[in-house]
Structure formats: C-alpha cells, structure tokens
Amino acid sequence: MGFGKEAGVYVASTPEHPRTDLVRRRVYIMDVTFLLNGETVQVEAEPTRTLLDWLREDRALCGTKEGCNEGDCGACTVMVTDEGGAKALNACILFLPQLHGKAVRTVEGISGPDGALHPVQQAMIDHHGSQCGFCTPGFIASMATGHLQGRSDHDDVLAGNLCRCTGYAPIVRAAEAAADAPVPTWMNDKVPEANAQSYAPETLEELAQWYAANPDATLIAGATDVGLWVTKQLRDLPQVAFLNRCKELRAITQTDDTIHFGAAVTMTEVLAAIGDDHPSYAEMIRRYGSEQVRNAATIGGNIANGSPIGDNPPALIAIGATLHLRHGTQTRDMPVEDFFVAYGKQDRASGELVTGVTIPRSAPNLRCYKISKRFDQDISAVCGCFNITVTDGSVAEAHIAFGGMAGTPHRAHQVEAALVGQPWTAETIAKTAAQFSKDYTPMSDMRASAAYRLEVAQNLLHRYFAEMTGQATSVLEVTP
C-alpha cells in the first residue's frame, strides 16, 4: 500500500480500454491541511489534484487563471508561505498534498478582509497596468510576493508572468511605485501547525525504506516536470510520495571546500548558495527558469529525470560534481557524468533514489553558456559548460560538457584530449574546435538544426577563450 488512504474511483472508459461500463482504478486519498487566504482548510485530495483545479472547481476562486497549464505563463501564480518564507508558485502544476502545513494566498486574498487594496493593486490602477485583465491576477500575486520580500529586482520577479496586451513598462512602473509602501498586516501569514503525513515522509530513512518496497511509485519534489505528466499527458499517478517535507533532502551543507545540496533543495536556494563561488553557473540558473519555477524545481529532480536538455548536468559535469544515491540502507556515490547511460536510461536501480549532489566550491575557470531562442526562461538549443585550467601557458586540464548535443548530457572527450598539453592560444582553439564533430552527432528539431548546434559548440569554445583572455564577450552589452 502506498502513502495515503486507499480508495476506489470510477472513471469512464478510454480509447485504450473501450468499455460500456465504468472502469475502477485504485488511488490514494490524502489528508491535506493548509491556510487559504487566512482560513484553515482541510481537504481530502487525490495525489495529483492541482491547486488550480481545486481553487476554481471546489472553492469558486476563479481569479487564479488557467493559461498554459504547464508553468510558463504565470496566469495561475499564487503566494505560498512555509517556514522558509513567502514565494510565488504556479498553481497549475502544484499538487494539493504539496501544500500540507503551508499558507496560500490567491488574488482574492491579497486585498484586505474589508476590501482594502494591497499597494501593488492600487499601483496597477494608478499606472494603467492592466488591459484585458487575464494575466493581471498572476502579476498581482507575483508583485505582492516580491513586495513582501522587499525585492527591487522587479524584472526578475515578473519574468515568469506573460502579458500579451499591456506590455511590461507600466507593470514594472507599478511595482516600483509600490515598493516602499508598508506590507499590509493581513499579508503576514503564520505557517499553520500540521500533523505529519505518511505521503510526505520527514526522514530519509522512512522514504528510502518505503521506496525500496514500492519501486514503481512516483517521487514528487517540485512537480515542475511531473506536473506536466498530469496536465499535458493526462497520466494517472496513483501511488506517490512527496519529498518537500524530508529534512535531509532539503539541507544545504557547506565546508571550506564543498557545497552539498540535498536532492529536494530548490533552484532558488541553489542560486543563492552558489552566487559568490560560481557566478557564471548562477547566472545560467537565473535564466533557465522563472521565479515561480525556480521556487519549486529541485536540483535532484533536474538530474534524476535524465533530460538531455537539462541545464544543470552540463555545469555539474564540468565542475566535477559527485552524485549521491540510496536504496534502502545502501548508499553509493558516483561522478554526475557517469549517471547518464543513454537516452532515457540512467544508472539508477529500481527503488533507488537520488539523495543529493556535492560540488567543489572553487572552480574559478567555470563558464556556462546557454543558447536559446528566447534569452530568459527558454529550453536550451545548446548548453555548454567549460572548466579549463591553464598552467605556464599550456592547457593542463579540460572539462567540457554539453546538453542538447546528444541523447544525454555528455563530455567532449575528443576536444578535451586535443586541448590538453597544447599552448593556450587562438591557433590551438581554432584547430581544436573541429574535434566537436567527433564527440557529438546532434539531431535537428524544432529548436535548432544539427549543423547549427555543432557550429554553436565550436563557437562557444572560441567565446570561452576570448572571455578567459580578457576580451569583452557579454551579449548584453552594446558598444558603439
């Protein structure tokens, strides 16, 4: 039996199971307690019922909109508060059991109990920040969260909210105008007390033993990937466990030499932890997900899903990170690069889970380059990470890894071998770049052609050399 109370639910026949009667499937009903706009609610929920559907269908709170239903547009943004503070999240891929012991505010709860407007709501009126209004509730939720946090980086706060008619200038002006206003008293939610629940284990020991006994179950951390299995692929996931309350998996441990991230550490937390030591890696993280996505997505999930276009693995491979896994009571470690075996296949046994990753704190030569059609929040066509050590004018070590160039995140071994021992010169780079065709046979798809990907990989080696030899390379700087 999985986590939660077993229940039978009848569903209509499907094309795969054409029947005139109803089909009974097994699900587990989960008890969830959280605050909604200041009111304690208790819900018996199926494991993958989204907050968005529940708000609109069960509570008639229809201010929170469904746009893309995959976490891209921000129309469904809500504020969620836990022991770590308030954060903006996408309700469309947020499952109800993830909210246990937390506080939620929708746009209906951002105004005061007596109808008083929040400062960001008044500023949106004053600065004409809304036209059709469809996206406005999501913008308000993001702005109110940023206001509560005291944020001034409004472009980052609002980058996960799409507006197709008003344009961002008046919305950003509204955020700026409201920035110094005091936080309304009703916005200071206290995290409610909530009993431990079996579907959300609080210790790694409990989780590992259960998963070893239930290897076909789905482990859910941030649900930024799994959420789309439900909303887009309409998959049933009756037996699941949620990882967000497991303390060991949420821990960040730093020493003089290393940083260890538990698998359920969010990308927002990773970004904050590595900014000083690895600024190039941190900037790449800032670009590859919106505020809402980074607040949910986890470093372990980004590795464990084995995506060939995930942006974390190339950086982790280039930096020499170590992956940690556990099956029952047995643990093992491996270089991150060894985890990816083939497309859709990772070196992870049935019932074995990723528990964390450890990176070195010092990698001054690490540079990460993300190439995508849209600069922010887009899936990479190519992501290349370089970590090359030069001693006495010659290449002593080279670690180069790419995503989007093969069926897995993959090192450029031929390029590395051609570099090591050679003088660190433009001539060496020009000669070595041709070796990329021996390391990768990329495919053509909607994001880029194979020829484009190969040429970009070669050009990024030139860019890395230029940057490391003091030349201006930023694509965000324009000079006459």
Coordinates of C-alpha atoms in Angstrom, one line a residue:
M1 CA 0.0 0.0 0.0
G2 CA 1.2 3.5 -0.8
F3 CA 1.2 6.6 1.2
G4 CA -2.4 7.8 1.9
K5 CA -5.8 6.1 2.3
E6 CA -6.7 3.7 -0.5
A7 CA -9.9 4.5 -2.3
G8 CA -11.6 3.3 -5.5
V9 CA -12.5 5.9 -8.1
Y10 CA -14.7 5.1 -11.1
V11 CA -13.6 6.6 -14.4
A12 CA -15.1 6.5 -17.9
S13 CA -13.8 4.1 -20.5
T14 CA -10.9 5.3 -22.7
P15 CA -9.8 4.5 -26.2
E16 CA -7.2 2.2 -24.8
H17 CA -9.8 0.4 -22.7
P18 CA -13.1 0.7 -24.7
R19 CA -15.9 -0.4 -22.4
T20 CA -19.5 0.5 -22.0
D21 CA -19.3 0.2 -18.2
L22 CA -17.2 2.2 -15.8
V23 CA -13.6 1.3 -15.0
R24 CA -12.4 1.2 -11.4
R25 CA -8.9 2.3 -10.6
R26 CA -7.1 2.4 -7.4
V27 CA -6.0 5.8 -5.9
Y28 CA -4.8 7.0 -2.5
I29 CA -6.7 9.8 -0.9
M30 CA -4.5 12.2 1.1
D31 CA -5.5 14.4 4.0
V32 CA -4.1 18.0 3.5
T33 CA -4.3 20.9 5.9
F34 CA -3.3 24.5 4.9
L35 CA -4.3 28.1 5.2
L36 CA -6.2 29.6 2.3
N37 CA -6.4 33.4 2.4
G38 CA -6.1 33.3 6.2
E39 CA -8.6 30.5 6.7
T40 CA -7.7 26.9 7.7
V41 CA -8.9 24.3 5.3
Q42 CA -8.8 20.6 5.4
V43 CA -9.0 18.7 2.1
E44 CA -9.2 15.0 1.2
A45 CA -7.3 15.1 -2.1
E46 CA -6.2 12.7 -4.8
P47 CA -2.4 12.9 -5.0
T48 CA -2.3 14.8 -8.3
R49 CA -5.2 17.2 -8.0
T50 CA -3.8 20.6 -8.8
L51 CA -4.3 23.6 -6.6
L52 CA -5.6 25.5 -9.7
D53 CA -8.3 23.0 -10.4
W54 CA -9.3 22.8 -6.8
L55 CA -9.5 26.6 -6.4
R56 CA -11.7 27.1 -9.4
E57 CA -13.9 24.0 -9.2
D58 CA -14.3 23.4 -5.5
R59 CA -13.8 26.9 -4.0
A60 CA -15.1 29.1 -6.8
L61 CA -12.0 31.2 -6.5
C62 CA -11.7 31.9 -10.2
G63 CA -9.3 34.9 -10.1
T64 CA -6.4 32.4 -10.5
K65 CA -6.4 31.7 -14.2
E66 CA -5.5 28.8 -16.4
G67 CA -3.3 29.8 -19.3
C68 CA -0.7 27.4 -20.5
N69 CA -1.3 24.8 -17.7
E70 CA 2.4 24.0 -17.7
G71 CA 4.0 26.6 -15.6
D72 CA 5.1 29.0 -18.3
C73 CA 2.7 31.9 -18.4
G74 CA 2.2 32.8 -14.7
A75 CA -1.5 33.5 -15.0
C76 CA -2.1 30.9 -12.2
T77 CA 0.5 32.4 -9.8
V78 CA -0.3 32.3 -6.1
M79 CA 1.7 33.1 -3.0
V80 CA 2.7 30.2 -0.8
T81 CA 4.3 30.6 2.6
D82 CA 6.2 28.0 4.6
E83 CA 8.9 28.0 7.2
G84 CA 11.3 29.5 4.6
G85 CA 9.0 32.5 3.9
A86 CA 6.7 33.5 1.1
K87 CA 7.3 32.5 -2.5
A88 CA 5.4 32.7 -5.8
L89 CA 4.4 29.4 -7.4
N90 CA 2.4 28.2 -10.3
A91 CA -0.9 26.7 -9.1
C92 CA -1.4 24.8 -12.4
I93 CA 1.4 22.3 -11.6
L94 CA 1.2 22.5 -7.8
F95 CA -0.4 19.4 -6.3
L96 CA -2.6 19.8 -3.2
P97 CA -0.5 17.5 -1.0
Q98 CA 2.5 19.8 -1.5
L99 CA 0.6 22.4 0.4
H100 CA 0.3 20.5 3.7
G101 CA 1.3 22.7 6.5
K102 CA 1.7 25.8 4.4
A103 CA -0.3 29.0 3.7
V104 CA -1.7 30.0 0.4
R105 CA -2.9 33.4 -0.8
T106 CA -4.7 33.8 -4.1
V107 CA -5.5 37.2 -5.7
E108 CA -8.8 37.2 -3.7
G109 CA -6.8 37.2 -0.5
I110 CA -4.2 39.8 -1.5
S111 CA -6.8 42.5 -0.9
G112 CA -7.7 43.0 2.7
P113 CA -10.6 41.4 4.5
D114 CA -12.5 44.7 4.4
G115 CA -11.8 45.1 0.7
A116 CA -8.9 47.4 1.1
L117 CA -6.5 47.2 -1.8
H118 CA -2.9 46.0 -1.5
P119 CA -0.4 48.7 -2.5
V120 CA 0.5 46.7 -5.7
Q121 CA -3.1 46.6 -6.7
Q122 CA -3.6 50.3 -6.2
A123 CA -0.3 50.9 -8.1
M124 CA -1.5 48.8 -11.1
I125 CA -4.7 51.0 -11.3
D126 CA -2.7 54.2 -11.0
H127 CA -0.1 53.2 -13.6
H128 CA -2.6 51.6 -16.0
G129 CA -1.0 48.2 -15.7
S130 CA -4.0 46.1 -17.0
Q131 CA -6.0 45.9 -20.2
C132 CA -7.7 42.6 -20.9
G133 CA -7.0 41.6 -17.3
F134 CA -6.5 37.9 -17.9
C135 CA -2.9 37.9 -16.7
T136 CA -3.4 40.6 -14.0
P137 CA -4.2 38.3 -11.1
G138 CA -0.9 36.4 -11.7
F139 CA 1.0 39.6 -11.9
I140 CA -0.6 40.8 -8.6
A141 CA 0.4 37.6 -6.9
S142 CA 4.0 37.9 -8.1
M143 CA 4.2 41.6 -7.2
A144 CA 2.7 41.1 -3.8
T145 CA 5.2 38.3 -3.0
G146 CA 8.1 40.5 -4.2
H147 CA 6.7 43.4 -2.2
L148 CA 6.6 41.2 1.0
Q149 CA 10.1 40.1 0.3
G150 CA 11.4 43.6 -0.1
R151 CA 12.6 42.9 -3.6
S152 CA 13.7 45.6 -6.0
D153 CA 14.7 43.3 -8.9
H154 CA 11.3 43.7 -10.5
D155 CA 12.3 42.3 -13.9
D156 CA 13.3 39.0 -12.3
V157 CA 10.2 39.0 -10.0
L158 CA 7.9 39.4 -13.0
A159 CA 9.8 37.5 -15.7
G160 CA 7.5 34.4 -15.2
N161 CA 4.3 36.3 -15.9
L162 CA 3.3 36.8 -19.6
C163 CA 1.4 39.9 -20.7
R164 CA 0.3 40.0 -24.3
C165 CA -1.5 43.3 -24.4
T166 CA -0.5 45.8 -21.8
G167 CA 3.3 45.5 -22.1
Y168 CA 5.7 45.4 -19.2
A169 CA 6.6 49.1 -18.8
P170 CA 3.5 50.2 -16.9
I171 CA 3.5 47.0 -14.8
V172 CA 7.2 47.5 -13.8
R173 CA 6.4 51.1 -13.0
A174 CA 3.6 50.0 -10.7
A175 CA 5.9 47.6 -8.9
E176 CA 8.5 50.4 -8.4
A177 CA 5.8 52.8 -7.2
A178 CA 4.6 50.3 -4.6
A179 CA 8.0 49.2 -3.4
D180 CA 8.3 51.5 -0.4
A181 CA 4.7 51.1 0.8
P182 CA 4.3 49.1 4.1
V183 CA 3.3 45.5 3.9
P184 CA -0.4 45.2 4.9
T185 CA -0.9 43.4 8.2
W186 CA -3.1 40.8 6.6
M187 CA -0.3 39.5 4.4
N188 CA 1.8 38.2 7.3
D189 CA 0.6 34.6 7.3
K190 CA 1.8 32.3 10.0
V191 CA 2.5 28.7 8.9
P192 CA -0.2 26.5 10.4
E193 CA 0.5 23.5 12.5
A194 CA 0.0 20.3 10.6
N195 CA 0.4 16.7 11.6
A196 CA 3.0 14.5 9.9
Q197 CA 1.5 12.6 6.9
S198 CA 2.7 9.3 5.6
Y199 CA 2.6 10.6 2.0
A200 CA 5.2 13.3 2.9
P201 CA 8.0 11.5 4.8
E202 CA 10.0 13.7 7.1
T203 CA 13.1 11.4 7.3
L204 CA 15.2 9.9 4.6
E205 CA 15.2 6.6 6.4
E206 CA 11.4 6.4 6.1
L207 CA 11.4 7.4 2.5
A208 CA 14.2 5.1 1.4
Q209 CA 12.7 2.0 3.0
W210 CA 9.3 2.7 1.5
Y211 CA 10.6 3.5 -2.0
A212 CA 12.7 0.3 -2.0
A213 CA 9.5 -1.6 -1.2
N214 CA 7.4 0.4 -3.8
P215 CA 9.8 1.0 -6.7
D216 CA 7.0 1.6 -9.2
A217 CA 5.8 4.7 -7.2
T218 CA 6.5 8.2 -8.3
L219 CA 8.6 10.5 -6.2
I220 CA 7.5 14.2 -6.4
A221 CA 9.6 17.1 -5.3
G222 CA 8.8 20.3 -7.1
A223 CA 6.5 18.8 -9.8
T224 CA 7.7 21.2 -12.5
D225 CA 8.3 18.1 -14.6
V226 CA 5.8 15.6 -13.1
G227 CA 3.1 18.2 -13.2
L228 CA 3.1 18.2 -17.0
W229 CA 2.7 14.4 -16.9
V230 CA -0.7 15.1 -15.4
T231 CA -1.8 18.3 -17.1
K232 CA -0.5 17.5 -20.6
Q233 CA -0.1 13.7 -20.8
L234 CA -3.2 13.1 -18.6
R235 CA -1.3 10.3 -16.8
D236 CA -2.6 8.7 -13.6
L237 CA -0.1 8.6 -10.7
P238 CA -2.0 6.8 -8.0
Q239 CA 1.0 5.9 -5.8
V240 CA 3.3 8.8 -5.0
A241 CA 5.4 10.3 -2.2
F242 CA 6.1 14.0 -1.8
L243 CA 9.6 14.9 -0.8
N244 CA 9.3 18.5 0.2
R245 CA 9.0 17.8 4.0
C246 CA 12.0 15.4 4.1
K247 CA 14.6 17.4 6.1
E248 CA 17.7 15.6 5.0
L249 CA 16.8 16.2 1.3
R250 CA 16.2 19.9 2.0
A251 CA 19.6 20.5 3.6
I252 CA 22.5 22.6 2.2
T253 CA 25.8 21.8 3.9
Q254 CA 28.9 23.9 3.2
T255 CA 32.5 23.2 4.1
D256 CA 35.7 25.1 3.2
D257 CA 35.9 23.0 0.0
T258 CA 32.5 21.8 -0.9
I259 CA 28.8 22.5 -1.0
H260 CA 26.3 19.6 -0.6
F261 CA 22.8 20.0 -1.8
G262 CA 20.1 17.7 -0.8
A263 CA 18.0 16.4 -3.7
A264 CA 15.0 18.5 -2.7
V265 CA 16.8 21.8 -2.5
T266 CA 15.1 24.2 -4.8
M267 CA 16.9 26.0 -7.6
T268 CA 16.1 29.3 -5.9
E269 CA 18.1 28.0 -3.0
V270 CA 20.9 26.7 -5.2
L271 CA 21.1 30.1 -7.0
A272 CA 21.5 31.9 -3.6
A273 CA 24.2 29.4 -2.4
I274 CA 26.5 29.4 -5.4
G275 CA 26.3 33.1 -6.5
D276 CA 29.6 34.1 -4.8
D277 CA 31.6 30.9 -5.7
H278 CA 30.3 30.2 -9.2
P279 CA 28.8 33.4 -10.7
S280 CA 28.6 32.1 -14.3
Y281 CA 26.7 29.0 -13.2
A282 CA 24.4 31.1 -11.1
E283 CA 23.6 33.4 -14.0
M284 CA 22.7 30.4 -16.1
I285 CA 20.3 29.2 -13.4
R286 CA 18.7 32.7 -13.2
R287 CA 18.0 32.4 -16.9
Y288 CA 16.6 28.9 -17.2
G289 CA 13.5 29.2 -15.1
S290 CA 11.1 31.8 -13.9
E291 CA 10.9 32.9 -10.3
Q292 CA 7.8 30.6 -9.9
V293 CA 9.6 27.6 -11.5
R294 CA 12.9 28.1 -9.6
N295 CA 10.9 28.3 -6.3
A296 CA 9.6 24.7 -7.0
A297 CA 12.1 22.9 -9.2
T298 CA 14.8 20.9 -7.3
I299 CA 18.4 20.1 -8.2
G300 CA 17.8 16.4 -7.6
G301 CA 14.8 16.3 -9.9
N302 CA 16.7 18.1 -12.7
I303 CA 19.3 15.4 -12.5
A304 CA 17.1 12.4 -11.9
N305 CA 14.8 13.0 -14.8
G306 CA 17.8 12.4 -17.2
S307 CA 16.8 15.0 -19.7
P308 CA 19.4 15.5 -22.5
I309 CA 18.5 19.2 -22.5
G310 CA 18.5 19.9 -18.7
D311 CA 20.8 22.8 -17.9
N312 CA 22.2 21.6 -14.6
P313 CA 24.0 18.5 -15.7
P314 CA 26.5 20.1 -18.1
A315 CA 27.6 22.5 -15.3
L316 CA 27.8 19.8 -12.7
I317 CA 29.8 17.5 -15.1
A318 CA 32.2 20.3 -16.0
I319 CA 32.7 21.2 -12.3
G320 CA 33.3 17.6 -11.3
A321 CA 30.3 17.1 -9.1
T322 CA 29.5 13.9 -7.2
L323 CA 26.0 12.4 -7.1
H324 CA 24.7 10.5 -4.1
L325 CA 22.1 7.7 -4.3
R326 CA 20.4 5.4 -1.8
H327 CA 18.5 2.1 -2.0
G328 CA 17.0 1.0 1.3
T329 CA 20.0 1.2 3.7
Q330 CA 22.6 1.1 1.0
T331 CA 24.3 4.2 -0.4
R332 CA 26.6 4.9 -3.2
D333 CA 28.4 7.8 -4.9
M334 CA 29.4 8.5 -8.5
P335 CA 30.5 11.3 -10.7
V336 CA 27.5 13.0 -12.2
E337 CA 28.8 12.3 -15.7
D338 CA 28.5 8.5 -15.1
F339 CA 24.8 8.7 -14.1
F340 CA 23.6 9.3 -17.7
V341 CA 23.9 6.0 -19.6
A342 CA 21.8 6.5 -22.7
Y343 CA 18.7 8.4 -23.8
G344 CA 16.0 7.7 -21.2
K345 CA 18.4 5.5 -19.1
Q346 CA 20.3 6.4 -16.0
D347 CA 22.5 4.4 -13.7
R348 CA 19.8 4.2 -11.0
A349 CA 18.4 0.8 -9.8
S350 CA 14.7 0.2 -9.3
G351 CA 13.7 1.7 -5.9
E352 CA 16.9 3.7 -5.7
L353 CA 16.6 7.5 -5.2
V354 CA 18.9 10.4 -5.8
T355 CA 19.6 12.0 -2.3
G356 CA 21.9 14.8 -3.2
V357 CA 24.9 16.2 -5.1
T358 CA 28.2 17.7 -3.9
I359 CA 30.1 20.3 -5.8
P360 CA 33.5 21.9 -5.2
R361 CA 33.5 25.5 -4.0
S362 CA 36.4 26.5 -6.1
A363 CA 36.2 26.4 -9.9
P364 CA 37.3 29.9 -11.0
N365 CA 37.5 28.9 -14.6
L366 CA 34.0 27.5 -14.9
R367 CA 31.9 29.3 -17.5
C368 CA 28.4 28.3 -18.6
Y369 CA 26.8 29.3 -21.8
K370 CA 23.1 28.8 -22.5
I371 CA 21.9 29.3 -26.1
S372 CA 18.2 29.5 -26.7
K373 CA 15.7 31.3 -28.9
R374 CA 14.4 33.4 -26.0
F375 CA 17.1 34.8 -23.7
D376 CA 15.2 34.1 -20.5
Q377 CA 13.2 31.1 -19.5
D378 CA 13.5 29.0 -22.6
I379 CA 14.6 25.5 -23.2
S380 CA 18.2 25.4 -24.5
A381 CA 19.1 24.6 -28.0
V382 CA 22.6 24.1 -26.7
C383 CA 24.1 24.5 -23.2
G384 CA 27.9 24.3 -23.0
C385 CA 30.0 24.5 -19.8
F386 CA 33.8 24.8 -19.8
N387 CA 36.2 24.4 -17.0
I388 CA 39.8 24.6 -18.4
T389 CA 43.0 25.0 -16.3
V390 CA 46.0 26.7 -17.9
T391 CA 49.4 26.4 -16.4
D392 CA 52.5 28.2 -17.7
G393 CA 50.7 29.0 -20.9
S394 CA 49.6 25.4 -21.7
V395 CA 46.3 23.6 -21.1
A396 CA 46.8 21.4 -18.0
E397 CA 43.2 20.2 -17.6
A398 CA 40.0 20.4 -19.5
H399 CA 36.4 19.6 -18.5
I400 CA 33.9 20.4 -21.2
A401 CA 30.2 19.2 -21.2
F402 CA 27.2 19.9 -23.3
G403 CA 23.5 19.5 -23.2
G404 CA 21.3 19.4 -26.3
M405 CA 24.1 17.8 -28.4
A406 CA 23.4 14.1 -27.7
G407 CA 20.9 11.7 -26.1
T408 CA 22.4 12.5 -22.7
P409 CA 24.4 15.4 -21.2
H410 CA 27.9 14.4 -22.4
R411 CA 31.5 15.4 -22.1
A412 CA 33.5 16.4 -25.1
H413 CA 36.3 13.9 -24.6
Q414 CA 37.9 14.4 -28.0
V415 CA 38.0 18.1 -27.7
E416 CA 39.5 17.8 -24.2
A417 CA 42.2 15.4 -25.3
A418 CA 43.1 17.7 -28.2
L419 CA 43.5 20.7 -25.8
V420 CA 45.5 19.2 -23.0
G421 CA 49.2 19.8 -23.4
Q422 CA 48.7 22.4 -26.1
P423 CA 49.6 26.1 -25.8
W424 CA 46.6 28.3 -24.8
T425 CA 46.4 30.3 -28.0
A426 CA 43.8 31.2 -30.6
E427 CA 45.5 28.9 -33.0
T428 CA 45.0 26.0 -30.7
I429 CA 41.4 26.8 -30.2
A430 CA 40.8 27.1 -34.0
K431 CA 42.4 23.8 -34.6
T432 CA 40.7 22.0 -31.7
A433 CA 37.2 23.2 -32.5
A434 CA 36.9 20.8 -35.4
Q435 CA 37.0 17.9 -32.9
F436 CA 33.5 18.6 -31.7
S437 CA 32.2 16.6 -34.7
K438 CA 33.9 13.5 -33.2
D439 CA 32.3 14.0 -29.8
Y440 CA 28.7 14.8 -30.9
T441 CA 26.2 13.9 -33.6
P442 CA 23.4 16.2 -32.7
M443 CA 19.9 16.0 -34.1
S444 CA 17.7 18.5 -35.8
D445 CA 14.5 19.5 -34.1
M446 CA 12.2 22.5 -33.6
R447 CA 14.8 24.3 -31.5
A448 CA 17.8 24.0 -33.8
S449 CA 19.3 22.1 -36.7
A450 CA 22.1 19.6 -36.2
A451 CA 24.5 21.8 -38.2
Y452 CA 23.6 24.9 -36.1
R453 CA 24.2 23.0 -32.8
L454 CA 27.6 21.8 -34.0
E455 CA 28.6 25.3 -35.1
V456 CA 27.4 26.8 -31.9
A457 CA 29.5 24.3 -29.8
Q458 CA 32.6 25.3 -31.8
N459 CA 31.9 29.0 -31.4
L460 CA 31.4 28.6 -27.7
L461 CA 34.9 27.3 -27.4
H462 CA 36.1 30.5 -29.1
R463 CA 33.9 32.5 -26.8
Y464 CA 35.4 30.8 -23.7
F465 CA 38.9 31.5 -24.9
A466 CA 38.0 35.2 -25.6
E467 CA 36.5 35.6 -22.1
M468 CA 39.3 33.9 -20.3
T469 CA 41.9 36.1 -22.1
G470 CA 40.1 39.3 -21.1
Q471 CA 38.1 40.1 -24.2
A472 CA 34.6 41.5 -24.0
T473 CA 32.0 38.8 -24.7
S474 CA 28.8 39.7 -22.9
V475 CA 25.8 39.5 -25.3
L476 CA 24.0 42.0 -23.1
E477 CA 26.5 44.9 -23.7
V478 CA 26.2 47.0 -26.7
T479 CA 29.0 49.5 -27.5
P480 CA 29.3 52.0 -30.4

